[in-house]
PDB file of C-alpha atoms and ligand atoms in Angstrom:
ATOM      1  CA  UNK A 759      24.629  -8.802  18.010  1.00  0.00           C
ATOM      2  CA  UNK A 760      23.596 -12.276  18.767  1.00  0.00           C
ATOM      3  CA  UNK A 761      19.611 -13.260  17.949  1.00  0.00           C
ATOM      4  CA  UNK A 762      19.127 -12.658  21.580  1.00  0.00           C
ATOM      5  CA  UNK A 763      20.314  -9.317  22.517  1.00  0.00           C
ATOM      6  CA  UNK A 764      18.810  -8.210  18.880  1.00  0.00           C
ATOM      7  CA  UNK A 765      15.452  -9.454  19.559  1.00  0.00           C
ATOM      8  CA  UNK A 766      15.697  -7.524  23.084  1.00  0.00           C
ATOM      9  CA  UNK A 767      16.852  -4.593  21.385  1.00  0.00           C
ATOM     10  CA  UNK A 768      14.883  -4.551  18.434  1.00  0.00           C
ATOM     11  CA  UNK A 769      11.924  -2.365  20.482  1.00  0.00           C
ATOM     12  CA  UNK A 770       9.863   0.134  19.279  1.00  0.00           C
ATOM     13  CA  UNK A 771      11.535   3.717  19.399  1.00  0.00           C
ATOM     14  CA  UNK A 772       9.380   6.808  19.274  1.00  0.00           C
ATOM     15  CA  UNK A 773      12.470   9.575  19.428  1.00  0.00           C
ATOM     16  CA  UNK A 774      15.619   9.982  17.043  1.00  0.00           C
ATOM     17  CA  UNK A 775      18.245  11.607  16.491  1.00  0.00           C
ATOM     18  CA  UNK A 776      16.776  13.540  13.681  1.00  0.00           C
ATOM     19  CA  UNK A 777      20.136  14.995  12.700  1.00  0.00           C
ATOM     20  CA  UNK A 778      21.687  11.284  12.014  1.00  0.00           C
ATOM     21  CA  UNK A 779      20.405  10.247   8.247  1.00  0.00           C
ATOM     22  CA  UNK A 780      20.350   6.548   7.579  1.00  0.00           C
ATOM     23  CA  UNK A 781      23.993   5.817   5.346  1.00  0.00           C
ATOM     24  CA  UNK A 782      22.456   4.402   1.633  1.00  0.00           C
ATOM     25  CA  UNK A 783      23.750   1.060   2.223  1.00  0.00           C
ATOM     26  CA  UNK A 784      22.377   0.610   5.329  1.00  0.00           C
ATOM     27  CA  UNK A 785      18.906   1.612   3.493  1.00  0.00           C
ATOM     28  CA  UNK A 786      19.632  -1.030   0.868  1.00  0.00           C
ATOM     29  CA  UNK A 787      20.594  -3.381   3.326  1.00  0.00           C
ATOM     30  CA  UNK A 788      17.543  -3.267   4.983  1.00  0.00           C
ATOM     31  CA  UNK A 789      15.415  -3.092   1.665  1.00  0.00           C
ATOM     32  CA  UNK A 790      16.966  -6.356   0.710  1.00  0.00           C
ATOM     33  CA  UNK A 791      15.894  -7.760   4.182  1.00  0.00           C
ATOM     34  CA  UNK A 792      12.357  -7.929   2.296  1.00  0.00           C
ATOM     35  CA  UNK A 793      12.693 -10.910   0.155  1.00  0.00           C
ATOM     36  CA  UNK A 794      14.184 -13.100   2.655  1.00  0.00           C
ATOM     37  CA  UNK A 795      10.290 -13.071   4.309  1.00  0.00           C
ATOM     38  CA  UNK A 796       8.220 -16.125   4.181  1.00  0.00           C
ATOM     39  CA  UNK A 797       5.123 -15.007   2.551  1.00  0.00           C
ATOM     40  CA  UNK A 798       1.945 -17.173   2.161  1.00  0.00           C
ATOM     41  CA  UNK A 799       2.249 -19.357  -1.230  1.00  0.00           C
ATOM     42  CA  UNK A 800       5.323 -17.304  -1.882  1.00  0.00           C
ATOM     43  CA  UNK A 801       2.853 -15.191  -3.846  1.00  0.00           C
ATOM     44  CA  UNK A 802       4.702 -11.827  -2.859  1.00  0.00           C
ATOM     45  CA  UNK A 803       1.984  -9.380  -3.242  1.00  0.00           C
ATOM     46  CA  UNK A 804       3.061  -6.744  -1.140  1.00  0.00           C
ATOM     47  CA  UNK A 805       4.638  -3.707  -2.593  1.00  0.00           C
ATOM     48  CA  UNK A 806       7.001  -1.044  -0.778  1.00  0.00           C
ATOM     49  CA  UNK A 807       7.685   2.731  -0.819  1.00  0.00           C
ATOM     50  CA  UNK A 808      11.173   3.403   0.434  1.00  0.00           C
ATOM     51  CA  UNK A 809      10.327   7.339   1.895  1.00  0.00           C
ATOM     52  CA  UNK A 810      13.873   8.925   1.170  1.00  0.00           C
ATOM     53  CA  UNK A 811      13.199  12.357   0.693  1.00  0.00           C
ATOM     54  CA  UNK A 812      13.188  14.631   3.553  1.00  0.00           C
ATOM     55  CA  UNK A 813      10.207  16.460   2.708  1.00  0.00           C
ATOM     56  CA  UNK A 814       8.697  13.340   2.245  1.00  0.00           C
ATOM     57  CA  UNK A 815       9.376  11.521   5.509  1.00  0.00           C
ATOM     58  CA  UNK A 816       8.230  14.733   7.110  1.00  0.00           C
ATOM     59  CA  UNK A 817       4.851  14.282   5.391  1.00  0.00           C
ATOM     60  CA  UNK A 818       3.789  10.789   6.363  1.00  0.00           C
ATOM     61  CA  UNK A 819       5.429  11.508   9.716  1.00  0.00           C
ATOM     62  CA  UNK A 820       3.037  14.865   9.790  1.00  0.00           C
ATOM     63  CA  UNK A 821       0.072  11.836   8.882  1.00  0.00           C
ATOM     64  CA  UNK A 822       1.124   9.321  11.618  1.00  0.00           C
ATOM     65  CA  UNK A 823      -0.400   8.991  15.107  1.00  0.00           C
ATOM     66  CA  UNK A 824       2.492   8.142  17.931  1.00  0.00           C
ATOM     67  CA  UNK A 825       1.868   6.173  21.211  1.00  0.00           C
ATOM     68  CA  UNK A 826      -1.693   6.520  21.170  1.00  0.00           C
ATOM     69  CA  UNK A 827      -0.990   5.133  25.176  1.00  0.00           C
ATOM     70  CA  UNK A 828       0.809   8.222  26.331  1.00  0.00           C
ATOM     71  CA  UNK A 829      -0.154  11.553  26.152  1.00  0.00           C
ATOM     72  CA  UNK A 830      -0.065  13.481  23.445  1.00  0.00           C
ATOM     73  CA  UNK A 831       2.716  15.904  24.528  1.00  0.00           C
ATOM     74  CA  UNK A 832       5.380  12.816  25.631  1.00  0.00           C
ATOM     75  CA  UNK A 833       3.753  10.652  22.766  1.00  0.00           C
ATOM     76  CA  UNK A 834       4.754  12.150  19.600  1.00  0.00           C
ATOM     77  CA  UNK A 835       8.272  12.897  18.709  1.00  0.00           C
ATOM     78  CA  UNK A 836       9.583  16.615  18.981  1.00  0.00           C
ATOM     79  CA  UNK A 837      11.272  18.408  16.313  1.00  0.00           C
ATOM     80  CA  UNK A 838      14.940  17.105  15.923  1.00  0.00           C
ATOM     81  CA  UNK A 839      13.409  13.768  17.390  1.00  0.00           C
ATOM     82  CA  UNK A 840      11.751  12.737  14.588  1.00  0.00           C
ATOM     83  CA  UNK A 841      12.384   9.531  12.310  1.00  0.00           C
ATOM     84  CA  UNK A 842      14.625   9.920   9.165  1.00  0.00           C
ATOM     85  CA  UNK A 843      13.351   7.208   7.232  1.00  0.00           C
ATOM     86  CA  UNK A 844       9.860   5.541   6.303  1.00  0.00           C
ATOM     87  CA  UNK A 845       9.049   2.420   4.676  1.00  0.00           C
ATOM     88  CA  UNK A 846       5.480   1.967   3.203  1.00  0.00           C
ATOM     89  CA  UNK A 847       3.568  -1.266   2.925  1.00  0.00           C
ATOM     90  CA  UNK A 848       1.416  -1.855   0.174  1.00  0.00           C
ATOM     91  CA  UNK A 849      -1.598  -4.319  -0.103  1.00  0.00           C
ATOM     92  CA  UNK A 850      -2.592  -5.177  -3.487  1.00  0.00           C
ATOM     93  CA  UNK A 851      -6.299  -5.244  -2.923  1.00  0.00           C
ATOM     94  CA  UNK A 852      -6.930  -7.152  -6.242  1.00  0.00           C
ATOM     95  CA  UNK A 853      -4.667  -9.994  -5.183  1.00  0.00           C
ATOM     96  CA  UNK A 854      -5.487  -9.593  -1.534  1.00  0.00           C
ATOM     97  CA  UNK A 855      -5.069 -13.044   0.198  1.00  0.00           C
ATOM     98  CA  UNK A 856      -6.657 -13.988   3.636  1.00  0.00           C
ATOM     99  CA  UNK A 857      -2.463 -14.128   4.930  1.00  0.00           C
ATOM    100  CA  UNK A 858      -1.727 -10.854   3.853  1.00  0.00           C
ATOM    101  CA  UNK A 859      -1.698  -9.581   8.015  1.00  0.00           C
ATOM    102  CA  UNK A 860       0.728 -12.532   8.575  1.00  0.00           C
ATOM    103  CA  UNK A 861       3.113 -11.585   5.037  1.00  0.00           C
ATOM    104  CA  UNK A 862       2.665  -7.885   6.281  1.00  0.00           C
ATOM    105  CA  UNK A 863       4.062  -8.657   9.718  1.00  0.00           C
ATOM    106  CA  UNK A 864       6.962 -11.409   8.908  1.00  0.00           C
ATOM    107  CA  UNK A 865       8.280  -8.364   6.499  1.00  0.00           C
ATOM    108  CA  UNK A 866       7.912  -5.676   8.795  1.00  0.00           C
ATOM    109  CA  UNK A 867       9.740  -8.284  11.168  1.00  0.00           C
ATOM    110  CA  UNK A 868      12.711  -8.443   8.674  1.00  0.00           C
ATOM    111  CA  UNK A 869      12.864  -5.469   8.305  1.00  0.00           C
ATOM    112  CA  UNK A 870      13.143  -3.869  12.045  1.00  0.00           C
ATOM    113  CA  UNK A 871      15.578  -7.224  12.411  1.00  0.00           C
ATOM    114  CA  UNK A 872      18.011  -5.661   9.854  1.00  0.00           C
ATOM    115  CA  UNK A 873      17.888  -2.308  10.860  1.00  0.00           C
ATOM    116  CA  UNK A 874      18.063  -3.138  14.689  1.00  0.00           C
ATOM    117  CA  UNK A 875      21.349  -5.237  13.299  1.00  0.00           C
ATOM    118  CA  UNK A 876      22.753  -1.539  12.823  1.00  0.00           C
ATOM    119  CA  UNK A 877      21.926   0.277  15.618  1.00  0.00           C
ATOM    120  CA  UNK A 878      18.614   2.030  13.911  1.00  0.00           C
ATOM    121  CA  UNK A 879      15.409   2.027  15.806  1.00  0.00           C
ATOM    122  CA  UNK A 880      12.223   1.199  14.339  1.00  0.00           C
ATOM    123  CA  UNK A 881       8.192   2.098  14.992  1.00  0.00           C
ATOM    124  CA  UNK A 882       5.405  -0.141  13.233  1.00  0.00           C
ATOM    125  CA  UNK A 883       2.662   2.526  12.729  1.00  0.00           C
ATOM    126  CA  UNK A 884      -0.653   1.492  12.069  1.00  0.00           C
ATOM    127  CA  UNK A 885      -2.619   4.318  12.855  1.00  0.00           C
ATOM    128  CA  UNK A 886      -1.551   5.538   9.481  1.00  0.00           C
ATOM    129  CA  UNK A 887      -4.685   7.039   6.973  1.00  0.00           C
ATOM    130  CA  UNK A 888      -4.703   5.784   3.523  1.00  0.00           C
ATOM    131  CA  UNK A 889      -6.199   8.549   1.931  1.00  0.00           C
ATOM    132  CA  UNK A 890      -3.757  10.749   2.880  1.00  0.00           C
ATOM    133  CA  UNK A 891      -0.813   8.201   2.645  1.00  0.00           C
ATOM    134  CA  UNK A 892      -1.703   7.799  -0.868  1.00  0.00           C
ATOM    135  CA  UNK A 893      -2.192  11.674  -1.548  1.00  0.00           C
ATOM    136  CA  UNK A 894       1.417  11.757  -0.318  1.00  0.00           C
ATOM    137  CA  UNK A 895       2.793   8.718  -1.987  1.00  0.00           C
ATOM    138  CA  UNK A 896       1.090   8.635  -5.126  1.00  0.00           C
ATOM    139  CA  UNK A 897       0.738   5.050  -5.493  1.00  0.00           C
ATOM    140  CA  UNK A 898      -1.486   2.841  -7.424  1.00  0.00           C
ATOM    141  CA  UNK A 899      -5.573   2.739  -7.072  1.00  0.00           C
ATOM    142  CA  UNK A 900      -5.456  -0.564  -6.597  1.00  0.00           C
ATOM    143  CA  UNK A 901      -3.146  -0.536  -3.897  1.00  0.00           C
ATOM    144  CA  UNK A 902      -4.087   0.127   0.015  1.00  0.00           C
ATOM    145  CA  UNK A 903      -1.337   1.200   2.961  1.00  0.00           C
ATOM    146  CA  UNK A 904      -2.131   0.216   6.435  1.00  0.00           C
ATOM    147  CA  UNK A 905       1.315   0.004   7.749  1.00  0.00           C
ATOM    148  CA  UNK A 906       4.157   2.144   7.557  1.00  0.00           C
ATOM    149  CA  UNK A 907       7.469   2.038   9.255  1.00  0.00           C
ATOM    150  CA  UNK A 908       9.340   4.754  10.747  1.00  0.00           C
ATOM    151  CA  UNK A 909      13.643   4.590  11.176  1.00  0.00           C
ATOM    152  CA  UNK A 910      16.132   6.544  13.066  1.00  0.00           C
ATOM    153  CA  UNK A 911      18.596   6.254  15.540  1.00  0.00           C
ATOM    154  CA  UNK A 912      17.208   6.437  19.052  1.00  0.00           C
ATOM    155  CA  UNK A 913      18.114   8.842  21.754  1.00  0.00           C
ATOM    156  CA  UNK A 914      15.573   6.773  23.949  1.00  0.00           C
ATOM    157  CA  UNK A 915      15.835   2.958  25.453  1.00  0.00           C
ATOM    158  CA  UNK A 916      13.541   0.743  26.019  1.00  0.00           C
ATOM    159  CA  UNK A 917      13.254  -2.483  27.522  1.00  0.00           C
ATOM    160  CA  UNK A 918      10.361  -5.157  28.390  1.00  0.00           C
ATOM    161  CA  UNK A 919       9.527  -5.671  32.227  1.00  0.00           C
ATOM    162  CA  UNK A 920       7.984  -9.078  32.710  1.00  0.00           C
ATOM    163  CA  UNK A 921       4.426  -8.650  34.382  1.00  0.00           C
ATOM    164  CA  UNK A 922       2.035 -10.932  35.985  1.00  0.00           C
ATOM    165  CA  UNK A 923      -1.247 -11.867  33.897  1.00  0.00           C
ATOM    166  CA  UNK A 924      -3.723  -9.450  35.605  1.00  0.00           C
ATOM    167  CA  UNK A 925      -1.572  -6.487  35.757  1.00  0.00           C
ATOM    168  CA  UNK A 926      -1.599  -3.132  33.148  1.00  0.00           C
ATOM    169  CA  UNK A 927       0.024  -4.116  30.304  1.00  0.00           C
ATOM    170  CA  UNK A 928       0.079  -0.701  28.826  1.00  0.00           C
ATOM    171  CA  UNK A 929       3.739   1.030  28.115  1.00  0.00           C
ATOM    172  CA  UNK A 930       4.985   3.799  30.007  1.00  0.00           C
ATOM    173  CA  UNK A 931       7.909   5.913  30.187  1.00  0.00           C
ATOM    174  CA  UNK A 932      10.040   5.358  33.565  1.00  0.00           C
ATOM    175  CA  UNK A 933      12.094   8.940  34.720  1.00  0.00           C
ATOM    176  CA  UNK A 934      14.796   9.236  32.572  1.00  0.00           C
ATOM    177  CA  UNK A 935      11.984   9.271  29.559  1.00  0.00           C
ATOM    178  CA  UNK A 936      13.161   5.898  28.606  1.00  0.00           C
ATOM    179  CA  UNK A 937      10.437   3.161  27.265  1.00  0.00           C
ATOM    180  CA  UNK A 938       9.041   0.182  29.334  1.00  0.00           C
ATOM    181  CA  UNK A 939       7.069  -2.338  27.425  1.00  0.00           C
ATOM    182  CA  UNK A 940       5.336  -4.742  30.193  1.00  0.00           C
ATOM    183  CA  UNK A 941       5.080  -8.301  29.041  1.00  0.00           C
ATOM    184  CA  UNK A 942       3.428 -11.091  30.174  1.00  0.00           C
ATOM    185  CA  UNK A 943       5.756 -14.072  31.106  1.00  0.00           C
ATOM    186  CA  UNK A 944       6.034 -17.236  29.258  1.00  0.00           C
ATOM    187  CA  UNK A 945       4.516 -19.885  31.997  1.00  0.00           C
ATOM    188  CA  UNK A 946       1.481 -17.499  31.700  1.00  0.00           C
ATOM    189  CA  UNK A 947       0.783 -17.402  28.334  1.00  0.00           C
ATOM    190  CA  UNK A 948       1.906 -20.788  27.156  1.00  0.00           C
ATOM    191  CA  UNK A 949       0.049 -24.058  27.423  1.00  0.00           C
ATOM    192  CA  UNK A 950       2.858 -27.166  27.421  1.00  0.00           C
ATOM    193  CA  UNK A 951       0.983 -30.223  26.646  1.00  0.00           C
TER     194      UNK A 951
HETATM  195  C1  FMN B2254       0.490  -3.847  13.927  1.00  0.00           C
HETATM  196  C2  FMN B2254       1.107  -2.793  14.816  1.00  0.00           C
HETATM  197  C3  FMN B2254       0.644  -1.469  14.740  1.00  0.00           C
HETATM  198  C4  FMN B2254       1.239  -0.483  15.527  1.00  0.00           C
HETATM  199  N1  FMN B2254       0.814   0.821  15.386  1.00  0.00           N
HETATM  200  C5  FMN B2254       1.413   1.794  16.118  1.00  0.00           C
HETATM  201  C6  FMN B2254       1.047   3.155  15.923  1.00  0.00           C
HETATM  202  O1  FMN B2254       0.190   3.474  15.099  1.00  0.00           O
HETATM  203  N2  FMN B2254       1.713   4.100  16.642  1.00  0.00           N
HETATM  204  C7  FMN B2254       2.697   3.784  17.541  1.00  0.00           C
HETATM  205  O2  FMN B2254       3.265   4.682  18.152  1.00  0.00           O
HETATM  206  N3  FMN B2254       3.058   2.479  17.762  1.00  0.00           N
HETATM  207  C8  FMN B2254       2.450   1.496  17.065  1.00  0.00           C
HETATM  208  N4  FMN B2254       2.839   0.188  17.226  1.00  0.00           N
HETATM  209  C9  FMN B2254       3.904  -0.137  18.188  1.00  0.00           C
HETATM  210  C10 FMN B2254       3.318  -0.840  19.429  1.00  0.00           C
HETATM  211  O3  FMN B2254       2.716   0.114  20.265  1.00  0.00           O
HETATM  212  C11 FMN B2254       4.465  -1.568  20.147  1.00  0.00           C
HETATM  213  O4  FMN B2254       4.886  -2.639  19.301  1.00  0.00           O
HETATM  214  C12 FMN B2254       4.026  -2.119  21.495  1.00  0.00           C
HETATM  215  O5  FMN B2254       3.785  -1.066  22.398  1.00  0.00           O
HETATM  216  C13 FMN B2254       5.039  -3.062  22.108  1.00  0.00           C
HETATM  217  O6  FMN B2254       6.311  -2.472  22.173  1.00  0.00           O
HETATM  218  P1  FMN B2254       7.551  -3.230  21.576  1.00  0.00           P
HETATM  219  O7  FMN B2254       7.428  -3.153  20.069  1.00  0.00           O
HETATM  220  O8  FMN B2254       8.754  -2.502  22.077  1.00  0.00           O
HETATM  221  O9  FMN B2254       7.461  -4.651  22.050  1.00  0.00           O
HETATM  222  C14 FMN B2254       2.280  -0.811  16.440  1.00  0.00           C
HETATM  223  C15 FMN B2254       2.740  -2.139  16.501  1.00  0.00           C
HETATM  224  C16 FMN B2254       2.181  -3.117  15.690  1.00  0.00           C
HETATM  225  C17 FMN B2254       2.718  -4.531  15.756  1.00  0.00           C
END
């Protein structure tokens, strides 16, 4: 895919084939996606949880909140829709640097990029508790999750609809259950000086 069609592709995907697991080197593929990411001072604080295990991708699914737009019964993925694969995102909060939103996001770029690259769907979840992440994970004290991201591949499209400025910019799903992600257009939302 050329950078174009990938970064139109590369949407956020809320239903999977749940039966279609994520090959290993496509996993490590996308794992090694991380380290290409600029990162503020090149300090590389953040830490990852690759979620493998069934049981445990069912977990932190079972602890995420879905399209907190939509309602709840559209929103959240079904059984057999469900993602196949999590990454965590761990802040060091010891070493925590005013940037870390900015490292957190060009990683979480990266790695949607490289799994979009093959045909898997991502979902950035934020809405994700830590308490219960943790419980779940197991990870360090010192360590915080606010992000986690989910993989599969999606039975779902979705596409971005260019809207003016003072319309609802709020997602929907058009009749064939397929995503529509308004967006503002470019003379509206950049200054050229
Ligand atoms: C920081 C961040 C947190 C997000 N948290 C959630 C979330 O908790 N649940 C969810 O379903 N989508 C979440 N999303 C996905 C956004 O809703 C989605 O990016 C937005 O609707 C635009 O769609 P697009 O990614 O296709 O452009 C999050 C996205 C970002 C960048």
């Amino acid at each position: 895919m050329d950078l174009k069609k990938l970064l139109e592709w590369r949407r956020t995907y809320r239903k999977f084939n749940e039966s279609k697991k994520i090959d290993k080197n496509d996993i490590e593929e996308i794992l090694d996606s991380i380290k290409f990411a600029s990162c503020a001072n090149n300090r590389q604080f953040l830490r990852f949880i690759s979620i493998e295990s069934e049981e445990k991708v069912l977990e932190v699914f079972k602890n995420s909140l879905w399209a907190a737009s939509l309602p709840r019964d559209v929103a959240t993925p079904k059984e057999g829709e469900r993602p196949v694969y999590f990454v965590a995102i761990l802040t060091d909060e010891k070493r925590k640097l005013r940037f870390n939103g900015i490292d957190e996001g060009l990683v979480i770029s990266n790695l949607t990029l490289a799994a979009a690259e093959k045909g898997i769907g991502s979902c950035i979840i934020g809405s994700v508790k830590d308490a219960k992440i943790r419980e779940i994970l197991g990870y360090d004290e010192n360590y915080s999750c606010e992000v986690v991201v989910a993989f599969g591949y999606p039975i779902v499209e979705s596409s971005i609809k260019e809207i003016e400025i003072d319309e609802d910019q709020s997602y929907y799903l058009d009749d064939k259950g397929n995503y529509v992600v308004p967006k503002y257009k470019k003379e509206d939302i950049v200054k050229r000086i």
